[in-house]
Amino acid sequence: MATSLTMRAASNQTLGGLFRLPYSFLRSFSSASASPSSATSATSASASVSKPKPKRRKKKNLFEVAQFLPNWGIGYHMAKTHWTNVSYEITKINLYKDGKHGKAWGIAHKDGLAAADAPKKISGVHKRCWKYIPSLMKSVESTPTPMKPSEHAPTAEVQAA
């Protein structure tokens, strides 16, 4: 019985050696032929990693544009990006808690002139296509009038006395 076990172990080692030789032999051929293509694929992979696609800028809704303007953009002109010669002068904003959603009212302007007298609710304020129109000045009514320095001088002297 011991003899049969040793014979079986010897035959397994011989068979294992026979399988190892052709496998390593085939492996050497496959790695030699694959190395130029793998080098090419490695350089193409590194080229694709080194040049990432530029990220697309996320467009802003009306409130995300208005948050950077003084007084949340009240009195300033804003329009959708695909509109031409049309804008809204913001008169009132009702913000929700997160600061990116809400309701807005404004006066419609066409070619820089007011199209209506009364403000109306602006539709599509949550769509991501709004822009600020810097060329149209803030309306004269909403800008405070500065006082002359000569008017402030006598009040300072009166307070000092």
PDB file of C-alpha atoms in Angstrom:
ATOM      1  CA  MET A   1       0.000   0.000   0.000  1.00  0.00           C
ATOM      2  CA  ALA A   2       2.833   2.374   0.819  1.00  0.00           C
ATOM      3  CA  THR A   3       4.409   1.519  -2.479  1.00  0.00           C
ATOM      4  CA  SER A   4       1.265   2.387  -4.390  1.00  0.00           C
ATOM      5  CA  LEU A   5       1.051   5.750  -2.596  1.00  0.00           C
ATOM      6  CA  THR A   6       4.637   6.658  -3.452  1.00  0.00           C
ATOM      7  CA  MET A   7       4.106   5.627  -7.062  1.00  0.00           C
ATOM      8  CA  ARG A   8       0.957   7.782  -7.239  1.00  0.00           C
ATOM      9  CA  ALA A   9       2.790  10.800  -5.726  1.00  0.00           C
ATOM     10  CA  ALA A  10       5.667  10.366  -8.179  1.00  0.00           C
ATOM     11  CA  SER A  11       3.272  10.163 -11.128  1.00  0.00           C
ATOM     12  CA  ASN A  12       1.473  13.323  -9.926  1.00  0.00           C
ATOM     13  CA  GLN A  13       4.778  15.206  -9.732  1.00  0.00           C
ATOM     14  CA  THR A  14       5.735  14.008 -13.206  1.00  0.00           C
ATOM     15  CA  LEU A  15       2.361  14.993 -14.628  1.00  0.00           C
ATOM     16  CA  GLY A  16       2.518  18.334 -12.786  1.00  0.00           C
ATOM     17  CA  GLY A  17       5.962  18.936 -14.251  1.00  0.00           C
ATOM     18  CA  LEU A  18       4.666  18.142 -17.724  1.00  0.00           C
ATOM     19  CA  PHE A  19       1.785  20.587 -17.305  1.00  0.00           C
ATOM     20  CA  ARG A  20       4.029  23.275 -15.869  1.00  0.00           C
ATOM     21  CA  LEU A  21       6.496  23.182 -18.731  1.00  0.00           C
ATOM     22  CA  PRO A  22       4.020  23.785 -21.556  1.00  0.00           C
ATOM     23  CA  TYR A  23       2.091  26.384 -19.513  1.00  0.00           C
ATOM     24  CA  SER A  24       5.190  28.430 -18.785  1.00  0.00           C
ATOM     25  CA  PHE A  25       6.348  27.892 -22.345  1.00  0.00           C
ATOM     26  CA  LEU A  26       3.021  29.188 -23.717  1.00  0.00           C
ATOM     27  CA  ARG A  27       3.008  31.983 -21.163  1.00  0.00           C
ATOM     28  CA  SER A  28       6.377  33.234 -22.355  1.00  0.00           C
ATOM     29  CA  PHE A  29       5.072  33.397 -25.916  1.00  0.00           C
ATOM     30  CA  SER A  30       1.862  35.157 -24.944  1.00  0.00           C
ATOM     31  CA  SER A  31       3.630  37.770 -22.808  1.00  0.00           C
ATOM     32  CA  ALA A  32       6.234  38.431 -25.510  1.00  0.00           C
ATOM     33  CA  SER A  33       3.604  39.023 -28.179  1.00  0.00           C
ATOM     34  CA  ALA A  34       1.373  41.008 -25.826  1.00  0.00           C
ATOM     35  CA  SER A  35       4.074  43.305 -24.503  1.00  0.00           C
ATOM     36  CA  PRO A  36       4.185  45.690 -27.521  1.00  0.00           C
ATOM     37  CA  SER A  37       0.400  45.986 -27.586  1.00  0.00           C
ATOM     38  CA  SER A  38       0.239  46.277 -23.806  1.00  0.00           C
ATOM     39  CA  ALA A  39       2.852  49.025 -23.959  1.00  0.00           C
ATOM     40  CA  THR A  40       0.754  50.787 -26.573  1.00  0.00           C
ATOM     41  CA  SER A  41      -2.393  50.388 -24.502  1.00  0.00           C
ATOM     42  CA  ALA A  42      -0.534  51.598 -21.427  1.00  0.00           C
ATOM     43  CA  THR A  43       0.533  54.780 -23.209  1.00  0.00           C
ATOM     44  CA  SER A  44      -2.976  55.341 -24.561  1.00  0.00           C
ATOM     45  CA  ALA A  45      -4.377  54.782 -21.074  1.00  0.00           C
ATOM     46  CA  SER A  46      -1.919  57.281 -19.597  1.00  0.00           C
ATOM     47  CA  ALA A  47      -2.765  59.751 -22.371  1.00  0.00           C
ATOM     48  CA  SER A  48      -6.459  59.497 -21.577  1.00  0.00           C
ATOM     49  CA  VAL A  49      -5.771  59.940 -17.873  1.00  0.00           C
ATOM     50  CA  SER A  50      -3.529  62.974 -18.395  1.00  0.00           C
ATOM     51  CA  LYS A  51      -6.120  64.790 -20.528  1.00  0.00           C
ATOM     52  CA  PRO A  52      -9.395  64.690 -18.615  1.00  0.00           C
ATOM     53  CA  LYS A  53     -12.490  66.075 -20.270  1.00  0.00           C
ATOM     54  CA  PRO A  54     -13.256  69.624 -19.204  1.00  0.00           C
ATOM     55  CA  LYS A  55     -16.258  69.731 -16.900  1.00  0.00           C
ATOM     56  CA  ARG A  56     -19.345  71.483 -18.146  1.00  0.00           C
ATOM     57  CA  ARG A  57     -20.219  74.510 -16.070  1.00  0.00           C
ATOM     58  CA  LYS A  58     -23.524  74.129 -14.310  1.00  0.00           C
ATOM     59  CA  LYS A  59     -25.876  76.915 -15.333  1.00  0.00           C
ATOM     60  CA  LYS A  60     -27.651  78.883 -12.614  1.00  0.00           C
ATOM     61  CA  ASN A  61     -31.253  79.533 -11.787  1.00  0.00           C
ATOM     62  CA  LEU A  62     -32.475  83.077 -11.065  1.00  0.00           C
ATOM     63  CA  PHE A  63     -31.802  82.903  -7.318  1.00  0.00           C
ATOM     64  CA  GLU A  64     -28.252  81.597  -7.733  1.00  0.00           C
ATOM     65  CA  VAL A  65     -27.527  84.560 -10.029  1.00  0.00           C
ATOM     66  CA  ALA A  66     -29.245  87.075  -7.728  1.00  0.00           C
ATOM     67  CA  GLN A  67     -27.506  85.980  -4.530  1.00  0.00           C
ATOM     68  CA  PHE A  68     -24.260  87.718  -5.559  1.00  0.00           C
ATOM     69  CA  LEU A  69     -25.961  91.021  -6.395  1.00  0.00           C
ATOM     70  CA  PRO A  70     -26.685  93.646  -3.741  1.00  0.00           C
ATOM     71  CA  ASN A  71     -30.068  93.223  -2.048  1.00  0.00           C
ATOM     72  CA  TRP A  72     -30.610  89.889  -3.844  1.00  0.00           C
ATOM     73  CA  GLY A  73     -30.801  91.596  -7.234  1.00  0.00           C
ATOM     74  CA  ILE A  74     -33.816  93.779  -6.569  1.00  0.00           C
ATOM     75  CA  GLY A  75     -33.735  96.570  -9.140  1.00  0.00           C
ATOM     76  CA  TYR A  76     -31.306  94.728 -11.446  1.00  0.00           C
ATOM     77  CA  HIS A  77     -32.060  93.265 -14.854  1.00  0.00           C
ATOM     78  CA  MET A  78     -31.937  89.516 -15.495  1.00  0.00           C
ATOM     79  CA  ALA A  79     -32.877  87.402 -18.484  1.00  0.00           C
ATOM     80  CA  LYS A  80     -32.798  83.843 -19.712  1.00  0.00           C
ATOM     81  CA  THR A  81     -29.748  83.069 -21.825  1.00  0.00           C
ATOM     82  CA  HIS A  82     -31.730  82.339 -24.989  1.00  0.00           C
ATOM     83  CA  TRP A  83     -33.773  85.563 -24.842  1.00  0.00           C
ATOM     84  CA  THR A  84     -32.731  88.466 -27.048  1.00  0.00           C
ATOM     85  CA  ASN A  85     -33.589  92.080 -26.101  1.00  0.00           C
ATOM     86  CA  VAL A  86     -35.949  90.891 -23.341  1.00  0.00           C
ATOM     87  CA  SER A  87     -35.284  91.063 -19.605  1.00  0.00           C
ATOM     88  CA  TYR A  88     -36.945  91.443 -16.230  1.00  0.00           C
ATOM     89  CA  GLU A  89     -36.210  94.128 -13.685  1.00  0.00           C
ATOM     90  CA  ILE A  90     -36.543  92.289 -10.374  1.00  0.00           C
ATOM     91  CA  THR A  91     -38.931  94.027  -7.970  1.00  0.00           C
ATOM     92  CA  LYS A  92     -39.617  91.369  -5.322  1.00  0.00           C
ATOM     93  CA  ILE A  93     -38.101  88.029  -4.307  1.00  0.00           C
ATOM     94  CA  ASN A  94     -39.646  85.511  -1.944  1.00  0.00           C
ATOM     95  CA  LEU A  95     -36.901  83.026  -0.984  1.00  0.00           C
ATOM     96  CA  TYR A  96     -37.331  79.630   0.553  1.00  0.00           C
ATOM     97  CA  LYS A  97     -35.017  78.549   3.369  1.00  0.00           C
ATOM     98  CA  ASP A  98     -32.343  76.953   1.196  1.00  0.00           C
ATOM     99  CA  GLY A  99     -31.746  80.181  -0.744  1.00  0.00           C
ATOM    100  CA  LYS A 100     -31.888  78.487  -4.146  1.00  0.00           C
ATOM    101  CA  HIS A 101     -35.645  78.274  -4.591  1.00  0.00           C
ATOM    102  CA  GLY A 102     -38.534  80.660  -4.278  1.00  0.00           C
ATOM    103  CA  LYS A 103     -40.702  83.082  -6.225  1.00  0.00           C
ATOM    104  CA  ALA A 104     -39.812  86.303  -8.007  1.00  0.00           C
ATOM    105  CA  TRP A 105     -41.700  89.250  -9.463  1.00  0.00           C
ATOM    106  CA  GLY A 106     -40.486  91.814 -11.943  1.00  0.00           C
ATOM    107  CA  ILE A 107     -41.252  94.301 -14.685  1.00  0.00           C
ATOM    108  CA  ALA A 108     -40.749  93.001 -18.218  1.00  0.00           C
ATOM    109  CA  HIS A 109     -38.454  95.084 -20.437  1.00  0.00           C
ATOM    110  CA  LYS A 110     -38.131  94.894 -24.214  1.00  0.00           C
ATOM    111  CA  ASP A 111     -35.246  96.671 -25.918  1.00  0.00           C
ATOM    112  CA  GLY A 112     -34.451  98.407 -22.618  1.00  0.00           C
ATOM    113  CA  LEU A 113     -37.933  99.944 -22.251  1.00  0.00           C
ATOM    114  CA  ALA A 114     -40.556  98.795 -19.775  1.00  0.00           C
ATOM    115  CA  ALA A 115     -43.205  96.691 -21.492  1.00  0.00           C
ATOM    116  CA  ALA A 116     -45.639  96.939 -18.558  1.00  0.00           C
ATOM    117  CA  ASP A 117     -46.210  99.259 -15.617  1.00  0.00           C
ATOM    118  CA  ALA A 118     -47.040  96.710 -12.945  1.00  0.00           C
ATOM    119  CA  PRO A 119     -44.741  93.861 -11.912  1.00  0.00           C
ATOM    120  CA  LYS A 120     -45.825  90.306 -12.646  1.00  0.00           C
ATOM    121  CA  LYS A 121     -44.710  86.932 -11.357  1.00  0.00           C
ATOM    122  CA  ILE A 122     -41.723  85.629 -13.307  1.00  0.00           C
ATOM    123  CA  SER A 123     -42.167  82.110 -14.644  1.00  0.00           C
ATOM    124  CA  GLY A 124     -39.325  79.630 -14.981  1.00  0.00           C
ATOM    125  CA  VAL A 125     -37.201  81.012 -12.149  1.00  0.00           C
ATOM    126  CA  HIS A 126     -35.945  77.513 -11.223  1.00  0.00           C
ATOM    127  CA  LYS A 127     -34.739  76.683 -14.722  1.00  0.00           C
ATOM    128  CA  ARG A 128     -30.973  76.766 -15.077  1.00  0.00           C
ATOM    129  CA  CYS A 129     -30.595  79.361 -17.796  1.00  0.00           C
ATOM    130  CA  TRP A 130     -30.535  82.782 -16.099  1.00  0.00           C
ATOM    131  CA  LYS A 131     -27.968  85.536 -16.500  1.00  0.00           C
ATOM    132  CA  TYR A 132     -27.408  89.032 -15.147  1.00  0.00           C
ATOM    133  CA  ILE A 133     -27.594  91.883 -17.692  1.00  0.00           C
ATOM    134  CA  PRO A 134     -24.949  94.419 -16.632  1.00  0.00           C
ATOM    135  CA  SER A 135     -25.450  96.763 -19.623  1.00  0.00           C
ATOM    136  CA  LEU A 136     -28.899  97.859 -18.427  1.00  0.00           C
ATOM    137  CA  MET A 137     -28.498 100.194 -15.494  1.00  0.00           C
ATOM    138  CA  LYS A 138     -30.370  99.831 -12.269  1.00  0.00           C
ATOM    139  CA  SER A 139     -33.539 101.906 -12.422  1.00  0.00           C
ATOM    140  CA  VAL A 140     -33.410 105.490 -11.161  1.00  0.00           C
ATOM    141  CA  GLU A 141     -36.287 104.900  -8.726  1.00  0.00           C
ATOM    142  CA  SER A 142     -34.506 102.155  -6.820  1.00  0.00           C
ATOM    143  CA  THR A 143     -31.126 103.936  -6.475  1.00  0.00           C
ATOM    144  CA  PRO A 144     -30.818 106.192  -3.424  1.00  0.00           C
ATOM    145  CA  THR A 145     -29.966 109.823  -4.148  1.00  0.00           C
ATOM    146  CA  PRO A 146     -26.692 110.885  -2.503  1.00  0.00           C
ATOM    147  CA  MET A 147     -26.790 114.032  -0.349  1.00  0.00           C
ATOM    148  CA  LYS A 148     -24.447 116.930  -0.950  1.00  0.00           C
ATOM    149  CA  PRO A 149     -21.518 117.264   1.468  1.00  0.00           C
ATOM    150  CA  SER A 150     -22.461 120.900   2.194  1.00  0.00           C
ATOM    151  CA  GLU A 151     -25.726 119.744   3.788  1.00  0.00           C
ATOM    152  CA  HIS A 152     -23.853 117.451   6.217  1.00  0.00           C
ATOM    153  CA  ALA A 153     -21.337 120.086   7.357  1.00  0.00           C
ATOM    154  CA  PRO A 154     -23.712 122.318   9.411  1.00  0.00           C
ATOM    155  CA  THR A 155     -25.187 119.339  11.247  1.00  0.00           C
ATOM    156  CA  ALA A 156     -21.706 118.260  12.340  1.00  0.00           C
ATOM    157  CA  GLU A 157     -20.999 121.748  13.716  1.00  0.00           C
ATOM    158  CA  VAL A 158     -24.321 121.845  15.562  1.00  0.00           C
ATOM    159  CA  GLN A 159     -23.639 118.481  17.197  1.00  0.00           C
ATOM    160  CA  ALA A 160     -20.157 119.615  18.249  1.00  0.00           C
ATOM    161  CA  ALA A 161     -21.540 122.759  19.963  1.00  0.00           C
TER     162      ALA A 161
END
